[in-house]
Protein backbone atom coordinates (compact mmCIF):
# COMPACT_ATOMS: atom_id res chain seq x y z
CA UNK A 1 0.00 0.00 0.00
CA UNK A 2 1.25 3.48 -0.87
CA UNK A 3 2.60 5.77 1.81
CA UNK A 4 0.48 8.88 2.33
CA UNK A 5 2.92 10.57 4.75
CA UNK A 6 6.63 10.01 5.39
CA UNK A 7 8.79 11.82 7.98
CA UNK A 8 12.53 11.15 7.72
CA UNK A 9 14.61 12.44 10.67
CA UNK A 10 12.50 15.61 10.89
CA UNK A 11 13.42 18.32 13.38
CA UNK A 12 11.95 21.73 14.11
CA UNK A 13 14.18 23.89 16.26
CA UNK A 14 13.06 27.33 17.44
CA UNK A 15 16.26 28.23 19.27
CA UNK A 16 19.55 26.50 19.90
CA UNK A 17 18.56 23.29 21.63
CA UNK A 18 14.88 24.27 21.85
CA UNK A 19 13.15 21.54 19.91
CA UNK A 20 9.51 21.41 18.94
CA UNK A 21 10.39 18.16 17.12
CA UNK A 22 13.66 16.23 17.25
CA UNK A 23 14.64 13.68 14.58
CA UNK A 24 11.15 12.26 14.16
CA UNK A 25 10.69 9.42 11.65
CA UNK A 26 7.51 7.54 10.78
CA UNK A 27 5.28 6.76 7.81
CA UNK A 28 1.51 6.61 7.39
CA UNK A 29 -0.07 4.35 4.78
CA UNK A 30 -2.85 5.64 2.56
CA UNK A 31 -6.16 4.93 4.27
CA UNK A 32 -4.79 4.81 7.83
CA UNK A 33 -6.31 6.58 10.85
CA UNK A 34 -3.61 7.88 13.20
CA UNK A 35 -3.74 9.76 16.50
CA UNK A 36 -0.85 12.01 17.55
CA UNK A 37 -0.80 12.49 21.33
CA UNK A 38 1.36 14.16 23.98
CA UNK A 39 1.42 16.91 26.58
CA UNK A 40 0.95 20.55 25.65
CA UNK A 41 4.18 21.59 23.96
CA UNK A 42 5.13 18.02 23.00
CA UNK A 43 5.07 18.90 19.28
CA UNK A 44 1.65 17.68 18.11
CA UNK A 45 0.56 20.88 16.35
CA UNK A 46 4.04 21.42 14.93
CA UNK A 47 4.01 17.96 13.38
CA UNK A 48 0.62 18.54 11.79
CA UNK A 49 1.57 21.95 10.43
CA UNK A 50 4.73 20.54 8.89
CA UNK A 51 2.64 18.09 6.83
CA UNK A 52 0.64 20.93 5.28
CA UNK A 53 3.71 23.17 4.87
CA UNK A 54 2.38 25.76 7.30
CA UNK A 55 5.79 25.33 8.92
CA UNK A 56 9.14 24.37 7.43
CA UNK A 57 11.46 21.97 9.32
CA UNK A 58 14.99 22.87 10.28
CA UNK A 59 16.16 19.37 9.40
CA UNK A 60 14.98 16.19 7.69
CA UNK A 61 12.60 15.49 4.83
CA UNK A 62 8.82 15.12 4.53
CA UNK A 63 6.69 13.56 1.80
CA UNK A 64 2.90 13.85 1.55
CA UNK A 65 0.80 12.15 -1.14
CA UNK A 66 3.82 11.64 -3.35
CA UNK A 67 5.10 15.22 -3.02
CA UNK A 68 8.31 16.10 -1.21
CA UNK A 69 6.90 18.85 0.98
CA UNK A 70 10.33 20.03 2.09
CA UNK A 71 11.35 20.67 -1.53
CA UNK A 72 8.31 22.77 -2.48
CA UNK A 73 8.79 26.31 -3.73
CA UNK A 74 6.50 28.91 -2.15
CA UNK A 75 4.50 29.31 -5.35
CA UNK A 76 3.79 25.56 -5.38
CA UNK A 77 2.36 25.41 -1.84
CA UNK A 78 -1.25 26.49 -2.68
CA UNK A 79 -1.50 23.77 -5.33
CA UNK A 80 -0.12 21.18 -2.92
CA UNK A 81 -2.67 22.19 -0.26
CA UNK A 82 -5.51 21.23 -2.58
CA UNK A 83 -4.66 17.65 -1.58
CA UNK A 84 -4.73 18.32 2.17
CA UNK A 85 -7.77 19.05 4.34
CA UNK A 86 -7.00 21.01 7.50
CA UNK A 87 -9.41 21.19 10.45
CA UNK A 88 -7.92 23.69 12.89
CA UNK A 89 -9.93 25.45 15.57
CA UNK A 90 -7.41 28.31 15.64
CA UNK A 91 -8.67 29.23 12.18
CA UNK A 92 -12.30 29.48 13.22
CA UNK A 93 -15.37 30.36 11.21
CA UNK A 94 -15.88 33.89 9.91
CA UNK A 95 -18.67 35.26 12.04
CA UNK A 96 -20.11 37.51 9.30
CA UNK A 97 -20.38 34.66 6.77
CA UNK A 98 -23.01 31.94 6.57
CA UNK A 99 -22.20 28.27 7.01
CA UNK A 100 -22.32 27.86 3.23
CA UNK A 101 -20.00 30.83 2.66
CA UNK A 102 -17.51 29.62 5.29
CA UNK A 103 -17.14 26.31 3.50
CA UNK A 104 -17.05 27.86 0.04
CA UNK A 105 -14.10 30.04 1.12
CA UNK A 106 -11.89 26.94 1.32
CA UNK A 107 -12.57 26.22 -2.34
CA UNK A 108 -11.73 29.80 -3.29
CA UNK A 109 -8.53 29.77 -1.22
CA UNK A 110 -7.23 26.66 -2.96
CA UNK A 111 -8.15 27.85 -6.45
CA UNK A 112 -10.86 25.28 -7.19
CA UNK A 113 -12.93 25.81 -10.37
CA UNK A 114 -15.89 28.08 -9.62
CA UNK A 115 -18.31 25.81 -11.49
CA UNK A 116 -17.75 23.18 -8.77
CA UNK A 117 -18.47 25.42 -5.79
CA UNK A 118 -22.18 24.92 -5.20
CA UNK A 119 -22.39 21.19 -5.86
CA UNK A 120 -19.31 20.38 -3.81
CA UNK A 121 -20.24 22.60 -0.85
CA UNK A 122 -23.78 21.22 -0.68
CA UNK A 123 -22.54 17.62 -0.88
CA UNK A 124 -19.99 18.21 1.87
CA UNK A 125 -22.48 19.88 4.21
CA UNK A 126 -24.76 16.89 3.63
CA UNK A 127 -21.93 14.48 4.44
CA UNK A 128 -21.21 16.07 7.82
CA UNK A 129 -24.88 16.51 8.68
CA UNK A 130 -25.34 20.29 8.65
CA UNK A 131 -26.88 20.97 5.25
CA UNK A 132 -30.03 22.22 6.98
CA UNK A 133 -27.91 24.97 8.61
CA UNK A 134 -26.32 26.25 5.39
CA UNK A 135 -27.90 29.72 5.63
CA UNK A 136 -27.21 30.17 9.35
CA UNK A 137 -24.41 32.32 10.75
CA UNK A 138 -21.87 30.89 13.23
CA UNK A 139 -23.54 32.68 16.13
CA UNK A 140 -26.79 30.85 15.35
CA UNK A 141 -25.45 27.29 15.46
CA UNK A 142 -24.37 25.00 18.31
CA UNK A 143 -20.78 24.21 19.27
CA UNK A 144 -21.21 20.71 17.87
CA UNK A 145 -22.55 22.05 14.58
CA UNK A 146 -19.68 24.52 14.38
CA UNK A 147 -17.19 21.65 14.70
CA UNK A 148 -18.93 19.90 11.80
CA UNK A 149 -18.74 23.04 9.68
CA UNK A 150 -15.01 23.26 10.39
CA UNK A 151 -14.77 19.64 9.26
CA UNK A 152 -16.77 20.44 6.12
CA UNK A 153 -14.39 23.29 5.32
CA UNK A 154 -11.50 20.80 5.50
CA UNK A 155 -13.30 18.18 3.41
CA UNK A 156 -14.67 20.38 0.65
CA UNK A 157 -11.37 20.31 -1.25
CA UNK A 158 -11.78 16.51 -1.54
CA UNK A 159 -8.46 15.83 0.23
CA UNK A 160 -6.40 12.68 0.17
CA UNK A 161 -5.27 13.44 3.74
CA UNK A 162 -7.40 15.04 6.46
CA UNK A 163 -5.52 16.70 9.33
CA UNK A 164 -7.52 17.54 12.46
CA UNK A 165 -5.78 19.38 15.31
CA UNK A 166 -7.70 18.93 18.60
CA UNK A 167 -11.06 18.67 16.77
CA UNK A 168 -13.02 17.80 19.94
CA UNK A 169 -11.37 20.32 22.29
CA UNK A 170 -14.53 22.39 22.87
CA UNK A 171 -17.07 19.56 22.78
CA UNK A 172 -18.76 17.59 25.54
CA UNK A 173 -18.17 13.82 25.66
CA UNK A 174 -21.19 12.87 23.54
CA UNK A 175 -20.56 15.42 20.79
CA UNK A 176 -16.85 14.57 20.80
CA UNK A 177 -17.64 10.90 20.26
CA UNK A 178 -20.13 11.73 17.49
CA UNK A 179 -17.51 13.80 15.67
CA UNK A 180 -14.88 11.10 16.05
CA UNK A 181 -17.26 8.50 14.62
CA UNK A 182 -17.82 10.81 11.67
CA UNK A 183 -14.06 11.01 11.14
CA UNK A 184 -13.95 7.22 11.35
CA UNK A 185 -16.67 6.95 8.69
CA UNK A 186 -14.70 9.28 6.41
CA UNK A 187 -11.62 7.14 6.96
CA UNK A 188 -13.58 4.03 5.94
CA UNK A 189 -14.44 5.87 2.72
CA UNK A 190 -10.72 6.06 1.92
CA UNK A 191 -9.53 9.35 3.45
CA UNK A 192 -6.26 9.16 5.40
CA UNK A 193 -6.97 10.77 8.79
CA UNK A 194 -4.40 12.21 11.21
CA UNK A 195 -5.75 13.62 14.48
CA UNK A 196 -3.86 15.55 17.15
CA UNK A 197 -5.63 14.94 20.45
CA UNK A 198 -5.26 15.16 24.23
CA UNK A 199 -8.53 13.29 24.88
CA UNK A 200 -7.34 10.15 26.69
CA UNK A 201 -10.72 8.43 26.86
CA UNK A 202 -11.61 9.06 23.24
CA UNK A 203 -8.24 7.86 21.93
CA UNK A 204 -8.58 4.69 24.00
CA UNK A 205 -12.13 4.02 22.77
CA UNK A 206 -11.23 4.40 19.11
CA UNK A 207 -8.33 1.88 19.17
CA UNK A 208 -6.38 3.29 16.23
CA UNK A 209 -2.68 3.70 15.59
CA UNK A 210 -1.20 6.08 18.18
CA UNK A 211 1.99 8.14 17.83
CA UNK A 212 3.16 9.45 21.21
CA UNK A 213 5.34 12.55 21.45
CA UNK A 214 7.28 13.74 24.48
CA UNK A 215 9.38 16.92 24.36
CA UNK A 216 9.46 16.73 20.57
CA UNK A 217 10.55 13.10 20.36
CA UNK A 218 8.51 10.19 19.06
CA UNK A 219 8.58 7.86 22.09
CA UNK A 220 5.95 5.31 21.00
CA UNK A 221 4.24 4.12 17.81
CA UNK A 222 1.50 1.56 18.49
CA UNK A 223 -1.30 0.01 16.45
CA UNK A 224 -4.81 -0.72 17.75
CA UNK A 225 -3.76 1.14 20.86
CA UNK A 226 -5.19 2.91 23.86
CA UNK A 227 -3.83 6.26 25.06
CA UNK A 228 -0.15 5.84 25.94
CA UNK A 229 0.49 7.54 29.27
CA UNK A 230 4.08 8.29 28.33
CA UNK A 231 2.34 11.15 26.51
CA UNK A 232 1.54 12.82 29.84
CA UNK A 233 4.62 11.74 31.79
CA UNK A 234 6.18 14.96 33.06
CA UNK A 235 9.26 13.12 34.35
CA UNK A 236 10.01 11.66 30.91
CA UNK A 237 9.56 15.07 29.32
CA UNK A 238 11.94 16.59 31.87
CA UNK A 239 14.52 13.85 31.23
CA UNK A 240 14.45 14.50 27.47
CA UNK A 241 14.69 18.27 27.91
CA UNK A 242 17.67 17.88 30.24
CA UNK A 243 19.36 15.56 27.76
CA UNK A 244 18.85 18.10 24.99
CA UNK A 245 20.38 20.85 27.13
CA UNK A 246 23.38 18.71 28.11
CA UNK A 247 24.21 18.15 24.45
CA UNK A 248 24.73 21.89 24.07
XYZ file of C-alpha atoms in Angstrom:
248
model
C 0.000 0.000 0.000
C 1.255 3.483 -0.874
C 2.600 5.769 1.813
C 0.484 8.885 2.333
C 2.920 10.573 4.753
C 6.631 10.011 5.385
C 8.788 11.818 7.976
C 12.531 11.147 7.719
C 14.606 12.440 10.668
C 12.503 15.613 10.886
C 13.425 18.322 13.380
C 11.954 21.728 14.107
C 14.178 23.888 16.261
C 13.060 27.333 17.443
C 16.259 28.228 19.265
C 19.552 26.502 19.904
C 18.563 23.290 21.627
C 14.883 24.274 21.853
C 13.152 21.539 19.909
C 9.506 21.414 18.942
C 10.394 18.160 17.119
C 13.661 16.234 17.248
C 14.644 13.678 14.583
C 11.151 12.257 14.157
C 10.687 9.422 11.654
C 7.506 7.536 10.779
C 5.281 6.758 7.810
C 1.505 6.609 7.395
C -0.068 4.346 4.775
C -2.849 5.638 2.560
C -6.160 4.934 4.268
C -4.795 4.809 7.832
C -6.309 6.580 10.851
C -3.609 7.880 13.204
C -3.737 9.758 16.501
C -0.848 12.012 17.554
C -0.800 12.492 21.334
C 1.356 14.159 23.980
C 1.422 16.910 26.580
C 0.947 20.545 25.646
C 4.184 21.591 23.955
C 5.134 18.025 22.995
C 5.071 18.902 19.282
C 1.652 17.678 18.107
C 0.563 20.880 16.348
C 4.040 21.424 14.934
C 4.013 17.962 13.377
C 0.616 18.536 11.790
C 1.572 21.951 10.429
C 4.730 20.537 8.888
C 2.640 18.093 6.832
C 0.641 20.926 5.279
C 3.710 23.171 4.868
C 2.384 25.764 7.305
C 5.790 25.335 8.924
C 9.143 24.366 7.433
C 11.462 21.967 9.324
C 14.994 22.870 10.284
C 16.157 19.366 9.402
C 14.979 16.187 7.693
C 12.599 15.495 4.825
C 8.816 15.123 4.531
C 6.689 13.562 1.801
C 2.895 13.845 1.550
C 0.798 12.152 -1.138
C 3.815 11.643 -3.348
C 5.104 15.224 -3.023
C 8.315 16.100 -1.211
C 6.898 18.853 0.981
C 10.333 20.030 2.090
C 11.347 20.668 -1.534
C 8.306 22.766 -2.481
C 8.788 26.311 -3.725
C 6.500 28.912 -2.147
C 4.501 29.312 -5.349
C 3.792 25.561 -5.376
C 2.357 25.408 -1.842
C -1.246 26.494 -2.685
C -1.500 23.768 -5.329
C -0.124 21.181 -2.917
C -2.669 22.185 -0.255
C -5.506 21.230 -2.577
C -4.657 17.655 -1.581
C -4.732 18.323 2.173
C -7.772 19.046 4.343
C -7.004 21.014 7.504
C -9.409 21.188 10.447
C -7.916 23.692 12.888
C -9.931 25.448 15.569
C -7.413 28.315 15.636
C -8.673 29.233 12.180
C -12.304 29.478 13.215
C -15.367 30.360 11.212
C -15.875 33.890 9.905
C -18.673 35.261 12.045
C -20.106 37.508 9.301
C -20.378 34.658 6.775
C -23.014 31.943 6.573
C -22.200 28.265 7.013
C -22.317 27.855 3.232
C -20.000 30.834 2.662
C -17.511 29.621 5.287
C -17.140 26.308 3.503
C -17.050 27.863 0.036
C -14.100 30.038 1.123
C -11.886 26.939 1.316
C -12.570 26.221 -2.344
C -11.727 29.799 -3.288
C -8.527 29.766 -1.216
C -7.226 26.659 -2.958
C -8.150 27.847 -6.454
C -10.862 25.276 -7.190
C -12.925 25.805 -10.373
C -15.887 28.083 -9.617
C -18.307 25.811 -11.495
C -17.754 23.181 -8.772
C -18.473 25.422 -5.789
C -22.181 24.923 -5.196
C -22.391 21.192 -5.855
C -19.307 20.377 -3.813
C -20.245 22.603 -0.849
C -23.783 21.217 -0.677
C -22.540 17.620 -0.883
C -19.986 18.207 1.867
C -22.483 19.875 4.212
C -24.761 16.891 3.632
C -21.932 14.476 4.436
C -21.208 16.068 7.819
C -24.881 16.507 8.682
C -25.335 20.292 8.652
C -26.875 20.972 5.249
C -30.029 22.221 6.978
C -27.914 24.974 8.609
C -26.320 26.252 5.393
C -27.897 29.724 5.625
C -27.205 30.174 9.351
C -24.409 32.316 10.753
C -21.865 30.885 13.233
C -23.542 32.681 16.131
C -26.787 30.848 15.353
C -25.454 27.285 15.461
C -24.374 25.005 18.306
C -20.782 24.208 19.273
C -21.211 20.705 17.873
C -22.554 22.045 14.582
C -19.677 24.522 14.385
C -17.187 21.650 14.697
C -18.928 19.895 11.804
C -18.742 23.039 9.683
C -15.010 23.262 10.387
C -14.770 19.644 9.257
C -16.775 20.437 6.120
C -14.388 23.286 5.318
C -11.497 20.799 5.500
C -13.301 18.184 3.414
C -14.670 20.382 0.646
C -11.368 20.312 -1.250
C -11.778 16.513 -1.538
C -8.460 15.829 0.226
C -6.398 12.679 0.173
C -5.270 13.439 3.736
C -7.396 15.040 6.459
C -5.516 16.701 9.328
C -7.525 17.535 12.459
C -5.783 19.381 15.309
C -7.701 18.934 18.595
C -11.062 18.670 16.766
C -13.018 17.799 19.937
C -11.370 20.321 22.294
C -14.526 22.393 22.868
C -17.073 19.559 22.779
C -18.760 17.589 25.539
C -18.173 13.822 25.658
C -21.192 12.869 23.544
C -20.555 15.422 20.795
C -16.852 14.571 20.796
C -17.637 10.904 20.263
C -20.128 11.727 17.485
C -17.508 13.802 15.670
C -14.882 11.098 16.052
C -17.256 8.497 14.625
C -17.820 10.810 11.672
C -14.055 11.011 11.140
C -13.952 7.224 11.347
C -16.673 6.955 8.690
C -14.699 9.281 6.406
C -11.622 7.138 6.962
C -13.578 4.033 5.940
C -14.437 5.875 2.719
C -10.719 6.064 1.925
C -9.531 9.355 3.449
C -6.264 9.159 5.401
C -6.973 10.772 8.788
C -4.401 12.214 11.209
C -5.750 13.622 14.476
C -3.857 15.546 17.145
C -5.632 14.939 20.452
C -5.261 15.162 24.225
C -8.531 13.293 24.881
C -7.336 10.147 26.689
C -10.724 8.432 26.860
C -11.613 9.056 23.238
C -8.238 7.865 21.932
C -8.582 4.689 24.001
C -12.131 4.018 22.771
C -11.226 4.396 19.109
C -8.331 1.882 19.167
C -6.385 3.294 16.225
C -2.684 3.699 15.589
C -1.204 6.080 18.176
C 1.991 8.137 17.830
C 3.159 9.445 21.210
C 5.341 12.549 21.448
C 7.281 13.745 24.477
C 9.377 16.921 24.362
C 9.464 16.732 20.572
C 10.553 13.104 20.362
C 8.514 10.195 19.060
C 8.585 7.857 22.091
C 5.955 5.307 21.000
C 4.245 4.117 17.813
C 1.501 1.564 18.489
C -1.303 0.014 16.448
C -4.809 -0.723 17.745
C -3.756 1.138 20.860
C -5.190 2.909 23.864
C -3.827 6.258 25.063
C -0.154 5.842 25.941
C 0.492 7.542 29.271
C 4.082 8.293 28.326
C 2.339 11.153 26.508
C 1.536 12.819 29.845
C 4.622 11.736 31.785
C 6.176 14.961 33.063
C 9.255 13.116 34.347
C 10.015 11.658 30.906
C 9.563 15.074 29.325
C 11.944 16.590 31.873
C 14.517 13.854 31.228
C 14.446 14.499 27.469
C 14.687 18.269 27.907
C 17.672 17.877 30.245
C 19.363 15.556 27.760
C 18.848 18.099 24.988
C 20.377 20.848 27.134
C 23.376 18.710 28.109
C 24.213 18.150 24.450
C 24.734 21.890 24.074
